[in-house]
Tab-separated table of C-alpha atoms and ligand atoms in Angstrom:
chain	number	residue	atom	x	y	z
A	657	UNK	CA	14.222	6.432	2.914
A	658	UNK	CA	12.121	3.515	1.736
A	659	UNK	CA	12.983	1.609	-1.430
A	660	UNK	CA	10.358	-0.593	-3.076
A	661	UNK	CA	10.676	-3.967	-4.785
A	662	UNK	CA	11.773	-2.720	-8.214
A	663	UNK	CA	14.254	-0.327	-6.607
A	664	UNK	CA	16.121	-3.304	-5.094
A	665	UNK	CA	15.029	-5.744	-7.818
A	666	UNK	CA	18.487	-6.683	-9.181
A	667	UNK	CA	22.178	-6.513	-8.153
A	668	UNK	CA	22.462	-3.424	-10.351
A	669	UNK	CA	19.569	-1.731	-8.541
A	670	UNK	CA	20.916	-2.652	-5.089
A	671	UNK	CA	24.192	-0.992	-6.053
A	672	UNK	CA	22.357	2.193	-7.128
A	673	UNK	CA	20.411	2.252	-3.859
A	674	UNK	CA	23.621	1.981	-1.827
A	675	UNK	CA	25.087	4.744	-3.952
A	676	UNK	CA	22.019	6.930	-3.274
A	677	UNK	CA	21.996	6.460	0.497
A	678	UNK	CA	25.759	6.739	0.975
A	679	UNK	CA	26.213	10.295	2.154
A	680	UNK	CA	26.768	11.964	5.482
A	681	UNK	CA	23.131	12.511	6.417
A	682	UNK	CA	21.857	10.249	9.201
A	683	UNK	CA	19.082	8.007	7.928
A	684	UNK	CA	17.135	4.790	8.296
A	685	UNK	CA	16.772	2.890	5.035
A	686	UNK	CA	13.683	0.674	4.815
A	687	UNK	CA	13.724	-2.009	2.135
A	688	UNK	CA	10.995	-4.110	0.544
A	689	UNK	CA	11.656	-7.580	-0.790
A	690	UNK	CA	13.217	-7.765	-4.282
A	691	UNK	CA	10.411	-7.493	-6.852
A	692	UNK	CA	8.531	-10.745	-7.431
A	693	UNK	CA	9.762	-12.345	-4.196
A	694	UNK	CA	6.697	-11.730	-2.011
A	695	UNK	CA	4.436	-12.995	-4.819
A	696	UNK	CA	6.569	-16.169	-5.009
A	697	UNK	CA	6.382	-16.566	-1.235
A	698	UNK	CA	2.583	-16.170	-1.353
A	699	UNK	CA	2.490	-18.925	-3.977
A	700	UNK	CA	4.794	-21.143	-1.909
A	701	UNK	CA	2.578	-20.617	1.174
A	702	UNK	CA	-0.498	-21.645	-0.823
A	703	UNK	CA	1.240	-24.852	-1.925
A	704	UNK	CA	2.435	-25.580	1.631
A	705	UNK	CA	-1.118	-25.099	2.961
A	706	UNK	CA	-2.349	-27.621	0.411
A	707	UNK	CA	0.459	-30.045	1.255
A	708	UNK	CA	1.420	-29.837	-2.417
A	709	UNK	CA	4.903	-31.221	-3.143
A	710	UNK	CA	5.389	-28.591	-5.864
A	711	UNK	CA	6.316	-26.196	-3.047
A	712	UNK	CA	9.824	-27.700	-3.026
A	713	UNK	CA	10.399	-26.928	-6.706
A	714	UNK	CA	9.161	-23.331	-6.218
A	715	UNK	CA	11.487	-22.887	-3.248
A	716	UNK	CA	14.449	-24.246	-5.285
A	717	UNK	CA	13.626	-21.892	-8.134
A	718	UNK	CA	13.520	-18.850	-5.867
A	719	UNK	CA	16.776	-19.900	-4.212
A	720	UNK	CA	18.467	-20.143	-7.627
A	721	UNK	CA	17.471	-16.530	-8.297
A	722	UNK	CA	19.124	-15.417	-5.074
A	723	UNK	CA	22.269	-17.466	-5.766
A	724	UNK	CA	22.591	-15.599	-9.065
A	725	UNK	CA	22.157	-12.263	-7.259
A	726	UNK	CA	24.946	-13.151	-4.822
A	727	UNK	CA	27.310	-14.113	-7.631
A	728	UNK	CA	26.773	-10.811	-9.357
A	729	UNK	CA	26.569	-8.477	-6.363
A	730	UNK	CA	29.800	-9.157	-4.517
A	731	UNK	CA	33.342	-8.844	-5.812
A	732	UNK	CA	34.897	-10.376	-2.766
A	733	UNK	CA	34.913	-14.154	-2.158
A	734	UNK	CA	34.534	-13.767	1.597
A	735	UNK	CA	31.328	-11.705	1.200
A	736	UNK	CA	29.968	-14.099	-1.377
A	737	UNK	CA	30.439	-16.904	1.137
A	738	UNK	CA	28.721	-14.964	3.949
A	739	UNK	CA	25.774	-14.076	1.692
A	740	UNK	CA	25.491	-17.649	0.339
A	741	UNK	CA	25.509	-19.039	3.872
A	742	UNK	CA	22.698	-16.678	4.848
A	743	UNK	CA	20.630	-17.584	1.784
A	744	UNK	CA	21.081	-21.302	2.403
A	745	UNK	CA	19.832	-20.911	5.991
A	746	UNK	CA	16.727	-18.921	4.904
A	747	UNK	CA	15.832	-21.411	2.170
A	748	UNK	CA	16.438	-24.416	4.412
A	749	UNK	CA	13.959	-22.831	6.813
A	750	UNK	CA	11.415	-22.606	3.965
A	751	UNK	CA	12.036	-26.261	3.062
A	752	UNK	CA	11.494	-27.303	6.680
A	753	UNK	CA	7.759	-26.425	6.346
A	754	UNK	CA	7.252	-28.962	3.585
A	755	UNK	CA	5.394	-32.122	4.559
A	756	UNK	CA	3.999	-30.722	7.849
A	757	UNK	CA	0.672	-29.075	8.709
A	758	UNK	CA	1.053	-25.402	7.798
A	759	UNK	CA	-0.228	-22.712	10.203
A	760	UNK	CA	-0.951	-18.978	9.917
A	761	UNK	CA	2.245	-18.189	11.851
A	762	UNK	CA	4.208	-20.392	9.423
A	763	UNK	CA	2.719	-18.370	6.574
A	764	UNK	CA	3.825	-15.074	8.143
A	765	UNK	CA	7.285	-16.571	8.633
A	766	UNK	CA	7.462	-17.558	4.962
A	767	UNK	CA	6.256	-14.126	3.779
A	768	UNK	CA	8.865	-12.370	5.957
A	769	UNK	CA	11.825	-13.973	4.176
A	770	UNK	CA	11.788	-11.528	1.243
A	771	UNK	CA	12.563	-8.470	3.372
A	772	UNK	CA	15.056	-10.405	5.513
A	773	UNK	CA	16.917	-11.411	2.336
A	774	UNK	CA	16.945	-7.999	0.612
A	775	UNK	CA	18.124	-6.117	3.703
A	776	UNK	CA	20.881	-8.593	4.558
A	777	UNK	CA	22.195	-8.681	0.981
A	778	UNK	CA	22.189	-4.869	0.805
A	779	UNK	CA	23.855	-4.500	4.189
A	780	UNK	CA	26.558	-7.010	3.195
A	781	UNK	CA	27.163	-4.959	0.058
A	782	UNK	CA	27.673	-1.880	2.276
A	783	UNK	CA	30.150	-3.958	4.270
A	784	UNK	CA	32.000	-4.831	1.086
A	785	UNK	CA	32.316	-1.117	0.276
A	786	UNK	CA	33.373	-0.471	3.881
A	787	UNK	CA	30.405	1.835	4.435
A	788	UNK	CA	29.706	2.022	8.143
A	789	UNK	CA	26.135	0.721	8.534
A	790	UNK	CA	23.967	-1.291	10.904
A	791	UNK	CA	21.266	-3.828	10.050
A	792	UNK	CA	18.357	-3.072	12.406
A	793	UNK	CA	16.005	-6.035	12.934
A	794	UNK	CA	12.470	-4.677	12.337
A	795	UNK	CA	11.102	-7.532	14.441
A	796	UNK	CA	12.738	-5.960	17.483
A	797	UNK	CA	10.714	-2.725	17.233
A	798	UNK	CA	7.800	-2.967	14.770
A	799	UNK	CA	4.691	-4.250	16.527
A	800	UNK	CA	0.923	-4.236	16.013
A	801	UNK	CA	-1.640	-4.450	18.823
A	802	UNK	CA	-4.637	-6.746	19.272
A	803	UNK	CA	-6.667	-4.698	16.771
A	804	UNK	CA	-3.921	-4.938	14.157
A	805	UNK	CA	-3.040	-1.260	14.676
A	806	UNK	CA	0.599	-0.175	15.110
A	807	UNK	CA	1.672	0.050	18.727
A	808	UNK	CA	3.150	3.548	18.405
A	809	UNK	CA	4.434	3.829	21.951
A	810	UNK	CA	6.291	0.494	21.769
A	811	UNK	CA	7.708	1.269	18.313
A	812	UNK	CA	9.084	4.629	19.498
A	813	UNK	CA	10.600	3.175	22.671
A	814	UNK	CA	12.239	0.252	20.931
A	815	UNK	CA	13.666	2.165	17.960
A	816	UNK	CA	15.065	4.697	20.342
A	817	UNK	CA	16.685	1.928	22.369
A	818	UNK	CA	18.180	0.322	19.227
A	819	UNK	CA	19.521	3.593	17.812
A	820	UNK	CA	21.145	4.542	21.099
A	821	UNK	CA	23.273	1.384	20.846
A	822	UNK	CA	25.106	2.934	17.863
A	823	UNK	CA	25.634	6.621	18.596
A	824	UNK	CA	28.248	7.066	15.841
A	825	UNK	CA	26.455	5.267	13.039
A	826	UNK	CA	24.657	7.307	10.368
A	827	UNK	CA	23.271	4.594	8.115
A	828	UNK	CA	20.736	2.056	9.373
A	829	UNK	CA	19.087	-0.547	7.154
A	830	UNK	CA	15.889	-2.302	8.177
A	831	UNK	CA	13.057	-4.438	6.823
A	832	UNK	CA	9.762	-2.932	5.693
A	833	UNK	CA	6.491	-4.879	5.866
A	834	UNK	CA	7.327	-7.300	8.689
A	835	UNK	CA	6.370	-6.887	12.345
A	836	UNK	CA	5.383	-8.790	15.472
A	837	UNK	CA	1.800	-9.053	16.694
A	838	UNK	CA	0.498	-8.459	20.229
A	839	UNK	CA	1.429	-12.015	21.261
A	840	UNK	CA	4.965	-11.654	19.944
A	841	UNK	CA	4.351	-13.815	16.865
A	842	UNK	CA	5.632	-12.776	13.466
A	843	UNK	CA	3.118	-10.851	11.326
A	844	UNK	CA	3.071	-8.130	8.668
A	845	UNK	CA	1.520	-4.793	7.708
A	846	UNK	CA	-0.325	-6.259	4.683
A	847	UNK	CA	0.748	-6.205	1.045
A	848	UNK	CA	2.613	-3.043	0.079
A	849	UNK	CA	3.232	-2.450	3.795
A	850	UNK	CA	6.841	-1.265	3.510
A	851	UNK	CA	5.563	2.263	2.836
A	852	UNK	CA	3.652	2.024	6.101
A	853	UNK	CA	6.785	0.772	7.931
A	854	UNK	CA	8.716	3.780	6.631
A	855	UNK	CA	6.155	6.344	7.725
A	856	UNK	CA	5.712	4.678	11.122
A	857	UNK	CA	9.482	4.779	11.609
A	858	UNK	CA	9.605	8.410	10.403
A	859	UNK	CA	6.925	9.272	12.945
A	860	UNK	CA	8.688	7.338	15.722
A	861	UNK	CA	12.039	9.085	15.261
A	862	UNK	CA	10.457	12.422	14.325
A	863	UNK	CA	12.360	12.450	11.018
A	864	UNK	CA	12.875	15.633	8.986
A	865	UNK	CA	11.406	13.907	5.973
A	866	UNK	CA	10.026	10.519	4.923
A	867	UNK	CA	11.111	9.542	1.416
A	868	UNK	CA	9.401	6.783	-0.557
A	869	UNK	CA	11.610	5.764	-3.498
A	870	UNK	CA	9.820	3.784	-6.191
A	871	UNK	CA	9.742	3.082	-9.928
A	872	UNK	CA	7.792	6.145	-11.078
A	873	UNK	CA	8.429	9.888	-10.891
A	874	UNK	CA	5.845	10.630	-8.192
A	875	UNK	CA	2.107	10.583	-7.610
A	876	UNK	CA	0.327	10.644	-10.969
A	877	UNK	CA	-3.018	12.291	-11.665
A	878	UNK	CA	-4.528	8.957	-12.752
A	879	UNK	CA	-3.616	5.279	-12.559
A	880	UNK	CA	-0.756	4.738	-15.056
A	881	UNK	CA	-1.547	1.024	-15.166
A	882	UNK	CA	-4.860	1.750	-16.901
A	883	UNK	CA	-4.516	5.189	-18.471
A	884	UNK	CA	-1.952	6.513	-20.943
A	885	UNK	CA	-0.476	9.993	-20.636
A	886	UNK	CA	-0.873	10.407	-16.872
A	887	UNK	CA	1.258	13.128	-15.268
A	888	UNK	CA	3.149	13.468	-12.004
A	889	UNK	CA	1.686	15.920	-9.477
A	890	UNK	CA	4.303	18.124	-7.789
A	891	UNK	CA	2.430	18.822	-4.549
A	892	UNK	CA	-0.395	17.149	-2.670
A	893	UNK	CA	-1.829	17.715	0.785
A	894	UNK	CA	-1.835	14.866	3.316
A	895	UNK	CA	-5.628	14.580	3.041
A	896	UNK	CA	-5.590	14.418	-0.746
A	897	UNK	CA	-2.847	11.774	-0.753
A	898	UNK	CA	-4.519	9.737	2.006
A	899	UNK	CA	-7.806	9.689	0.132
A	900	UNK	CA	-6.152	8.629	-3.152
A	901	UNK	CA	-4.051	5.950	-1.429
A	902	UNK	CA	-7.095	4.573	0.376
A	903	UNK	CA	-9.066	4.514	-2.856
A	904	UNK	CA	-6.556	2.493	-4.829
A	905	UNK	CA	-3.491	4.558	-5.856
A	906	UNK	CA	-0.994	1.706	-5.514
A	907	UNK	CA	2.009	4.021	-5.198
A	908	UNK	CA	1.256	4.360	-1.467
A	909	UNK	CA	0.011	1.808	1.066
A	910	UNK	CA	-3.474	3.011	2.137
A	911	UNK	CA	-2.443	3.690	5.744
A	912	UNK	CA	0.964	5.205	5.064
A	913	UNK	CA	-0.068	8.864	5.123
A	914	UNK	CA	-1.432	9.273	8.656
A	915	UNK	CA	1.860	8.696	10.571
A	916	UNK	CA	3.471	11.457	8.485
A	917	UNK	CA	0.452	13.726	8.863
A	918	UNK	CA	0.213	13.172	12.602
A	919	UNK	CA	3.826	14.275	13.113
A	920	UNK	CA	3.635	16.872	10.302
A	921	UNK	CA	6.576	15.307	8.466
A	922	UNK	CA	6.683	15.885	4.684
A	923	UNK	CA	6.383	12.733	2.626
A	924	UNK	CA	8.453	12.828	-0.562
A	925	UNK	CA	7.832	10.383	-3.419
A	926	UNK	CA	10.888	9.876	-5.633
A	927	UNK	CA	11.908	7.773	-8.613
A	928	UNK	CA	14.940	5.529	-8.003
A	929	UNK	CA	15.513	5.252	-11.766
A	930	UNK	CA	15.515	9.047	-12.128
A	931	UNK	CA	16.763	10.503	-8.826
A	932	UNK	CA	17.074	14.073	-10.171
A	933	UNK	CA	13.347	14.280	-11.039
A	934	UNK	CA	11.521	16.400	-8.432
A	935	UNK	CA	8.908	13.776	-7.491
A	936	UNK	CA	5.874	14.614	-5.363
A	937	UNK	CA	5.898	16.334	-2.023
A	938	UNK	CA	3.019	15.545	0.326
A	939	UNK	CA	2.631	17.961	3.218
A	940	UNK	CA	0.138	19.924	5.288
A	941	UNK	CA	0.154	22.646	2.643
A	942	UNK	CA	-2.785	22.740	0.242
A	943	UNK	CA	-2.009	24.167	-3.167
A	944	UNK	CA	-4.133	24.872	-6.261
A	945	UNK	CA	-7.872	24.612	-6.630
A	946	UNK	CA	-9.835	22.037	-8.566
A	947	UNK	CA	-9.577	18.371	-9.430
A	948	UNK	CA	-6.068	16.972	-9.102
A	949	UNK	CA	-6.212	13.207	-9.373
A	950	UNK	CA	-8.295	10.097	-9.844
A	951	UNK	CA	-7.909	6.642	-8.310
A	952	UNK	CA	-9.930	3.437	-8.427
A	953	UNK	CA	-10.601	0.764	-5.833
A	954	UNK	CA	-11.872	-2.666	-6.929
A	955	UNK	CA	-13.609	-5.539	-5.157
A	956	UNK	CA	-16.297	-3.300	-3.737
A	957	UNK	CA	-19.714	-4.674	-2.714
A	958	UNK	CA	-22.764	-2.395	-2.720
A	959	UNK	CA	-25.668	-3.127	-0.372
A	960	UNK	CA	-29.114	-1.540	-0.700
A	961	UNK	CA	-31.598	-1.610	2.184
A	962	UNK	CA	-35.098	-0.565	1.161
A	963	UNK	CA	-37.860	-0.018	3.649
A	964	UNK	CA	-41.152	1.833	3.846
A	965	UNK	CA	-40.428	2.195	7.534
A	966	UNK	CA	-37.558	4.547	6.714
A	967	UNK	CA	-40.041	7.130	5.395
A	968	UNK	CA	-40.072	10.068	7.819
A	969	UNK	CA	-38.587	7.874	10.535
A	970	UNK	CA	-35.570	8.683	12.638
A	971	UNK	CA	-33.120	6.136	14.020
A	972	UNK	CA	-33.190	3.995	10.870
A	973	UNK	CA	-29.627	4.786	9.802
A	974	UNK	CA	-28.350	4.204	13.313
A	975	UNK	CA	-29.770	0.677	13.289
A	976	UNK	CA	-28.199	-0.008	9.898
A	977	UNK	CA	-24.798	1.351	10.956
A	978	UNK	CA	-24.881	-0.695	14.152
A	979	UNK	CA	-25.054	-3.893	12.127
A	980	UNK	CA	-21.827	-2.970	10.310
A	981	UNK	CA	-20.189	-1.847	13.522
A	982	UNK	CA	-20.976	-5.107	15.278
A	983	UNK	CA	-19.167	-6.995	12.484
A	984	UNK	CA	-16.258	-4.505	12.416
A	985	UNK	CA	-16.915	-3.804	8.762
A	986	UNK	CA	-16.077	-0.275	7.590
A	987	UNK	CA	-18.433	1.507	5.186
A	988	UNK	CA	-16.802	3.497	2.364
A	989	UNK	CA	-19.598	5.226	0.431
A	990	UNK	CA	-23.181	5.953	1.375
A	991	UNK	CA	-26.160	7.470	-0.452
A	992	UNK	CA	-29.748	7.762	0.710
A	993	UNK	CA	-33.214	8.329	-0.694
A	994	UNK	CA	-36.388	8.669	1.311
A	995	UNK	CA	-37.078	4.931	1.303
A	996	UNK	CA	-33.699	3.323	0.731
A	997	UNK	CA	-30.066	3.544	1.645
A	998	UNK	CA	-27.151	2.200	-0.393
A	999	UNK	CA	-23.678	1.754	0.973
A	1000	UNK	CA	-20.444	0.036	0.031
A	1001	UNK	CA	-17.968	-2.193	1.821
A	1002	UNK	CA	-14.768	-3.887	0.705
A	1003	UNK	CA	-14.451	-6.403	3.521
A	1004	UNK	CA	-16.999	-9.130	2.851
A	1005	UNK	CA	-15.866	-11.642	5.489
A	1006	UNK	CA	-19.129	-11.206	7.461
A	1007	UNK	CA	-21.391	-10.336	4.525
A	1008	UNK	CA	-23.836	-13.230	5.016
A	1009	UNK	CA	-24.393	-12.384	8.671
A	1010	UNK	CA	-24.694	-8.662	7.893
A	1011	UNK	CA	-27.356	-9.337	5.238
A	1012	UNK	CA	-29.287	-11.614	7.594
A	1013	UNK	CA	-29.448	-8.850	10.219
A	1014	UNK	CA	-30.229	-6.074	7.742
A	1015	UNK	CA	-33.218	-8.075	6.482
A	1016	UNK	CA	-34.892	-7.310	9.828
A	1017	UNK	CA	-35.169	-3.689	8.634
A	1018	UNK	CA	-36.220	-4.082	4.990
A	1019	UNK	CA	-35.445	-5.768	1.700
A	1020	UNK	CA	-31.749	-6.103	0.946
A	1021	UNK	CA	-30.026	-6.143	-2.465
A	1022	UNK	CA	-26.336	-6.846	-3.059
A	1023	UNK	CA	-24.175	-5.889	-6.078
A	1024	UNK	CA	-20.691	-7.407	-6.215
A	1025	UNK	CA	-17.634	-6.698	-8.387
A	1026	UNK	CA	-18.050	-2.953	-8.195
A	1027	UNK	CA	-15.375	-0.246	-8.365
A	1028	UNK	CA	-15.198	3.094	-6.590
A	1029	UNK	CA	-13.722	5.843	-8.739
A	1030	UNK	CA	-12.434	8.543	-6.433
A	1031	UNK	CA	-11.900	12.051	-7.778
A	1032	UNK	CA	-9.827	14.232	-5.463
A	1033	UNK	CA	-8.825	17.864	-5.399
A	1034	UNK	CA	-9.025	21.057	-3.461
A	1035	UNK	CA	-12.281	22.973	-3.138
A	1036	UNK	CA	-13.846	20.998	-5.975
A	1037	UNK	CA	-17.297	22.202	-4.971
A	1038	UNK	CA	-16.390	25.789	-5.653
A	1039	UNK	CA	-14.735	25.172	-8.990
A	1040	UNK	CA	-16.882	25.984	-11.928
A	1041	UNK	CA	-17.352	23.063	-14.327
A	1042	UNK	CA	-15.860	20.333	-12.124
A	1043	UNK	CA	-19.038	18.358	-11.614
A	1044	UNK	CA	-20.396	19.008	-15.096
A	1045	UNK	CA	-17.149	17.700	-16.621
A	1046	UNK	CA	-17.425	14.563	-14.487
A	1047	UNK	CA	-21.002	13.955	-15.691
A	1048	UNK	CA	-20.011	14.636	-19.280
A	1049	UNK	CA	-17.101	12.191	-19.008
A	1050	UNK	CA	-19.316	9.475	-17.581
A	1051	UNK	CA	-22.075	9.884	-20.148
A	1052	UNK	CA	-21.762	6.260	-21.281
A	1053	UNK	CA	-20.785	4.704	-17.961
A	1054	UNK	CA	-23.593	3.206	-15.863
A	1055	UNK	CA	-23.202	4.867	-12.466
A	1056	UNK	CA	-24.596	2.947	-9.468
A	1057	UNK	CA	-23.900	5.556	-6.744
A	1058	UNK	CA	-22.501	9.082	-6.461
A	1059	UNK	CA	-21.177	10.708	-3.338
A	1060	UNK	CA	-20.599	14.451	-3.537
A	1061	UNK	CA	-20.562	17.129	-0.879
A	1062	UNK	CA	-19.329	14.988	2.012
A	1063	UNK	CA	-16.282	17.214	1.844
A	1064	UNK	CA	-15.219	19.944	-0.547
A	1065	UNK	CA	-12.420	17.774	-1.836
A	1066	UNK	CA	-13.892	14.586	-3.162
A	1067	UNK	CA	-16.374	13.047	-5.564
A	1068	UNK	CA	-16.847	9.279	-5.435
A	1069	UNK	CA	-18.559	7.313	-8.163
A	1070	UNK	CA	-19.527	3.641	-7.967
A	1071	UNK	CA	-19.696	1.602	-11.136
A	1072	UNK	CA	-19.451	-2.000	-12.283
A	1073	UNK	CA	-15.786	-3.056	-12.413
A	1074	UNK	CA	-16.169	-3.862	-16.097
A	1075	UNK	CA	-16.607	-0.115	-16.738
A	1076	UNK	CA	-13.554	0.960	-14.745
A	1077	UNK	CA	-11.196	1.322	-17.712
A	1078	UNK	CA	-13.722	3.346	-19.658
A	1079	UNK	CA	-14.492	5.568	-16.650
A	1080	UNK	CA	-10.835	6.271	-15.801
A	1081	UNK	CA	-9.954	7.050	-19.414
A	1082	UNK	CA	-13.001	9.232	-20.075
A	1083	UNK	CA	-12.409	11.170	-16.853
A	1084	UNK	CA	-8.781	11.642	-17.858
A	1085	UNK	CA	-9.836	12.988	-21.197
A	1086	UNK	CA	-12.356	15.479	-19.832
A	1087	UNK	CA	-10.555	16.542	-16.670
A	1088	UNK	CA	-6.876	16.547	-17.597
A	1089	UNK	CA	-6.678	17.081	-21.355
A	1090	UNK	CA	-8.585	19.429	-23.591
A	1091	UNK	CA	-11.127	16.665	-24.122
A	1092	UNK	CA	-10.685	16.474	-27.861
A	1093	UNK	CA	-7.762	14.042	-28.052
A	1094	UNK	CA	-8.603	10.340	-28.076
A	1095	UNK	CA	-6.679	8.154	-25.650
A	1096	UNK	CA	-6.191	4.442	-26.081
A	1097	UNK	CA	-6.369	2.305	-23.006
A	1098	UNK	CA	-3.052	0.661	-22.125
A	1099	UNK	CA	-3.423	-3.042	-22.683
A	1100	UNK	CA	-5.928	-2.453	-25.494
A	1101	UNK	CA	-3.390	-1.524	-28.164
B	601	ADP	P1	7.090	-0.242	-4.849
B	601	ADP	O1	7.465	-1.657	-5.141
B	601	ADP	O2	8.188	0.733	-5.040
B	601	ADP	O3	6.381	-0.088	-3.535
B	601	ADP	P2	4.531	-0.192	-6.175
B	601	ADP	O4	4.392	-1.083	-7.365
B	601	ADP	O5	3.926	-0.648	-4.913
B	601	ADP	O6	6.074	0.159	-6.007
B	601	ADP	O7	3.939	1.265	-6.505
B	601	ADP	C1	4.354	1.972	-7.657
B	601	ADP	C2	3.387	1.694	-8.803
B	601	ADP	O8	2.102	2.222	-8.454
B	601	ADP	C3	3.709	2.425	-10.088
B	601	ADP	O9	4.638	1.706	-10.859
B	601	ADP	C4	2.344	2.523	-10.762
B	601	ADP	O10	2.142	1.497	-11.684
B	601	ADP	C5	1.338	2.313	-9.630
B	601	ADP	N1	0.388	3.418	-9.469
B	601	ADP	C6	-0.952	3.291	-9.334
B	601	ADP	N2	-1.536	4.487	-9.191
B	601	ADP	C7	-0.550	5.414	-9.241
B	601	ADP	C8	-0.521	6.834	-9.193
B	601	ADP	N3	-1.636	7.554	-9.015
B	601	ADP	N4	0.673	7.453	-9.306
B	601	ADP	C9	1.817	6.748	-9.467
B	601	ADP	N5	1.853	5.408	-9.543
B	601	ADP	C10	0.695	4.734	-9.433
B	602	LIG	N1	7.191	-7.037	-0.065
B	602	LIG	C1	5.871	-6.672	0.400
B	602	LIG	C2	4.860	-6.825	-0.721
B	602	LIG	O1	5.217	-7.177	-1.825
B	602	LIG	C3	5.826	-5.308	1.021
B	602	LIG	C4	6.094	-4.152	0.078
B	602	LIG	O2	6.583	-4.342	-1.039
B	602	LIG	O3	5.828	-3.005	0.469
B	602	LIG	O4	3.698	-6.627	-0.480
B	603	MG	MG1	4.439	-0.555	-2.896
């Protein structure tokens, strides 16, 4: 059971989480940092990198927040003292970075404090209620390899070893997000990575179910941050969920589906604020035909390579792909014409070098600040009207690329990011309502 930042965002919420997990079923509870904490730690890291003295004030401010949490969470003076002592040690560690050169490992250490704080405070609350529980240190089992991929064998071995130490315990609490790297240094699974921690752990222990508890009643059919009137989907297949998560549905970390899919463990999305609501179940089962959901991924760069030499030639695409491969840059979308190929990337670290090499094969054009709108469903190709509704919805949206037919389950559209809101709302209107009602964009009221 993984609980996100809002779910443990206040003393009140921590109490509800403990109430939710306190039953007889054996479980591992994975916690994120309390909401806002990781953002504060990112800010503090930035200031420490710059040698900016304001870091100290930010650290003090964050510590004050935690002192207030401790005062409210515990009824017992002894526990308050234990929790305060822990907080003081974590924040003194943060202060110790001030005034020294700041390294990447220091940054990972700073970012890890949020999860270390939330799990310890929650575990101490269990102690106060005399609930038998163990705080499992994620840094003793969660590890990534040299390519930044989870080291599944190591994770399984180490969790197994840890769990065997407590044969009678049913409730384990551990940190999401944080891990060690191949050299044993502290690292993390990228922003939003607690979901990924939970599904990796679920896979490692072959859990019956992986539950992601968050602040919304399941996977919605469109991004609720940009569209009003979105609805929760009851069932999704692993592939549908993976595609939506990869293409921007923030409810799940992009990589968090595969560990569940690989072990065929259902992934259940639930709302901590409304535990009775059914949520969304993600499994190997595919239900219903037609378009189910839309997601959007920003910060996309489109690259066009145009060359007369491509005409009737073979081997051209291979040469182009090899350039991206040599810079370990994944391609998301691709479309071709007889004399040009357009493709998109989101990792632009090596863009200059990639462009320089591509210029050997033709003229190269680059469009930045683009957004991929990903439309996902089951057997879309065979559903009457699907594609015509998409075109109708996007009548006034300048479309830069379309990818359709790569699978039966997906249509991807590339547009300028400034048209994202319009595209998401128009698609919502045509695909998920009767098309007549007008919808305002949230944030534009
Ligand atoms: P947590 O802190 O629990 O991990 P997140 O903020 O990472 O929560 O993810 C939940 C948020 O994801 C929701 O509050 C919602 O704003 C956003 N979101 C974006 N797309 C979707 C979607 N398709 N369905 C549900 N929520 C979505
Ligand atoms: N606390 C981390 C973050 O904010 C991990 C997570 O919430 O999943 O990115
Ligand atoms: Mg999240």
